[in-house]
Amino acid sequence: MSDTISEFVLSTLGELNYDTSGVTDSTPLGDGGLELESLSLAEVAMHVEQQYGVQFADEELDGIGKLTVGEFSTLIGERAQGPAVTGPAA
């Protein structure tokens, strides 16, 4: 499950024109990693909310910036509801 979520997060970052080559689950979203700022974090969170039906409060965004890609993916998985986590029904 987390791999699928990580792939979605990386795909979203690519759509936002971030270079995701070499990014792993241990890459920080903020300082020392992808260097996402609050506006970019909000946009990624919005995409995640639409895809997985999870919610992030505005005050959570700074905390998300301190997570790695893997930690963020795990958080999404823990909050996700139902079959959206595994993708569309076959």
Short mmCIF file of C-alpha atoms in Angstrom, two decimals:
data_model
loop_
_atom_site.label_atom_id
_atom_site.label_comp_id
_atom_site.label_asym_id
_atom_site.label_seq_id
_atom_site.Cartn_x
_atom_site.Cartn_y
_atom_site.Cartn_z
CA MET A 1 0.00 0.00 0.00
CA SER A 2 2.69 2.49 0.96
CA ASP A 3 4.56 1.93 -2.34
CA THR A 4 1.45 2.91 -4.29
CA ILE A 5 1.04 6.01 -2.15
CA SER A 6 4.72 6.92 -2.50
CA GLU A 7 4.41 6.58 -6.28
CA PHE A 8 1.39 8.90 -6.23
CA VAL A 9 3.25 11.47 -4.10
CA LEU A 10 6.26 11.37 -6.45
CA SER A 11 4.00 11.62 -9.50
CA THR A 12 2.28 14.64 -7.98
CA LEU A 13 5.63 16.28 -7.25
CA GLY A 14 6.67 15.64 -10.86
CA GLU A 15 3.48 17.34 -12.07
CA LEU A 16 4.47 20.31 -9.91
CA ASN A 17 7.83 20.43 -11.73
CA TYR A 18 9.94 19.00 -8.91
CA ASP A 19 12.85 16.78 -9.92
CA THR A 20 12.14 13.45 -8.24
CA SER A 21 15.06 11.53 -9.70
CA GLY A 22 16.97 9.92 -6.87
CA VAL A 23 14.16 10.52 -4.37
CA THR A 24 13.61 7.62 -1.98
CA ASP A 25 11.33 6.99 1.00
CA SER A 26 14.04 8.47 3.23
CA THR A 27 14.18 11.79 1.35
CA PRO A 28 12.82 14.66 3.49
CA LEU A 29 9.97 16.67 1.99
CA GLY A 30 11.38 19.89 3.44
CA ASP A 31 14.82 20.98 4.58
CA GLY A 32 17.72 18.86 3.35
CA GLY A 33 15.57 17.04 0.81
CA LEU A 34 12.99 18.25 -1.68
CA GLU A 35 12.91 21.69 0.00
CA LEU A 36 9.12 22.00 -0.36
CA GLU A 37 7.78 25.28 0.96
CA SER A 38 4.35 25.76 2.54
CA LEU A 39 2.55 26.53 -0.73
CA SER A 40 3.95 23.40 -2.39
CA LEU A 41 3.12 21.30 0.68
CA ALA A 42 -0.45 22.62 0.56
CA GLU A 43 -0.74 21.71 -3.11
CA VAL A 44 0.61 18.19 -2.55
CA ALA A 45 -1.75 17.79 0.41
CA MET A 46 -4.68 18.90 -1.76
CA HIS A 47 -3.86 16.26 -4.40
CA VAL A 48 -3.54 13.59 -1.70
CA GLU A 49 -6.84 14.65 -0.14
CA GLN A 50 -8.60 14.32 -3.51
CA GLN A 51 -7.01 10.96 -4.33
CA TYR A 52 -7.23 9.24 -0.96
CA GLY A 53 -10.07 11.02 0.85
CA VAL A 54 -7.90 12.15 3.76
CA GLN A 55 -7.84 15.56 5.40
CA PHE A 56 -4.93 17.68 6.61
CA ALA A 57 -5.51 20.75 8.75
CA ASP A 58 -3.67 23.91 7.69
CA GLU A 59 -1.63 23.84 10.88
CA GLU A 60 -0.37 20.33 10.00
CA LEU A 61 1.46 21.46 6.87
CA ASP A 62 4.60 22.63 8.68
CA GLY A 63 4.81 19.25 10.38
CA ILE A 64 4.39 17.45 7.06
CA GLY A 65 7.40 19.39 5.76
CA LYS A 66 9.50 17.70 8.45
CA LEU A 67 8.53 14.19 7.28
CA THR A 68 10.29 12.00 4.75
CA VAL A 69 8.47 10.78 1.64
CA GLY A 70 8.06 7.38 3.33
CA GLU A 71 6.74 8.84 6.58
CA PHE A 72 4.27 11.00 4.66
CA SER A 73 3.13 7.99 2.64
CA THR A 74 2.63 5.98 5.84
CA LEU A 75 0.60 8.84 7.35
CA ILE A 76 -1.61 8.95 4.25
CA GLY A 77 -2.10 5.18 4.40
CA GLU A 78 -3.11 5.38 8.06
CA ARG A 79 -5.70 8.06 7.29
CA ALA A 80 -6.97 6.67 3.98
CA GLN A 81 -10.41 5.19 3.76
CA GLY A 82 -11.52 2.18 1.80
CA PRO A 83 -10.46 0.97 -1.64
CA ALA A 84 -8.97 4.29 -2.81
CA VAL A 85 -5.73 3.20 -1.16
CA THR A 86 -5.22 0.36 -3.61
CA GLY A 87 -6.34 2.28 -6.65
CA PRO A 88 -9.34 1.88 -8.93
CA ALA A 89 -11.39 -1.30 -8.79
CA ALA A 90 -10.51 -3.84 -11.44
#
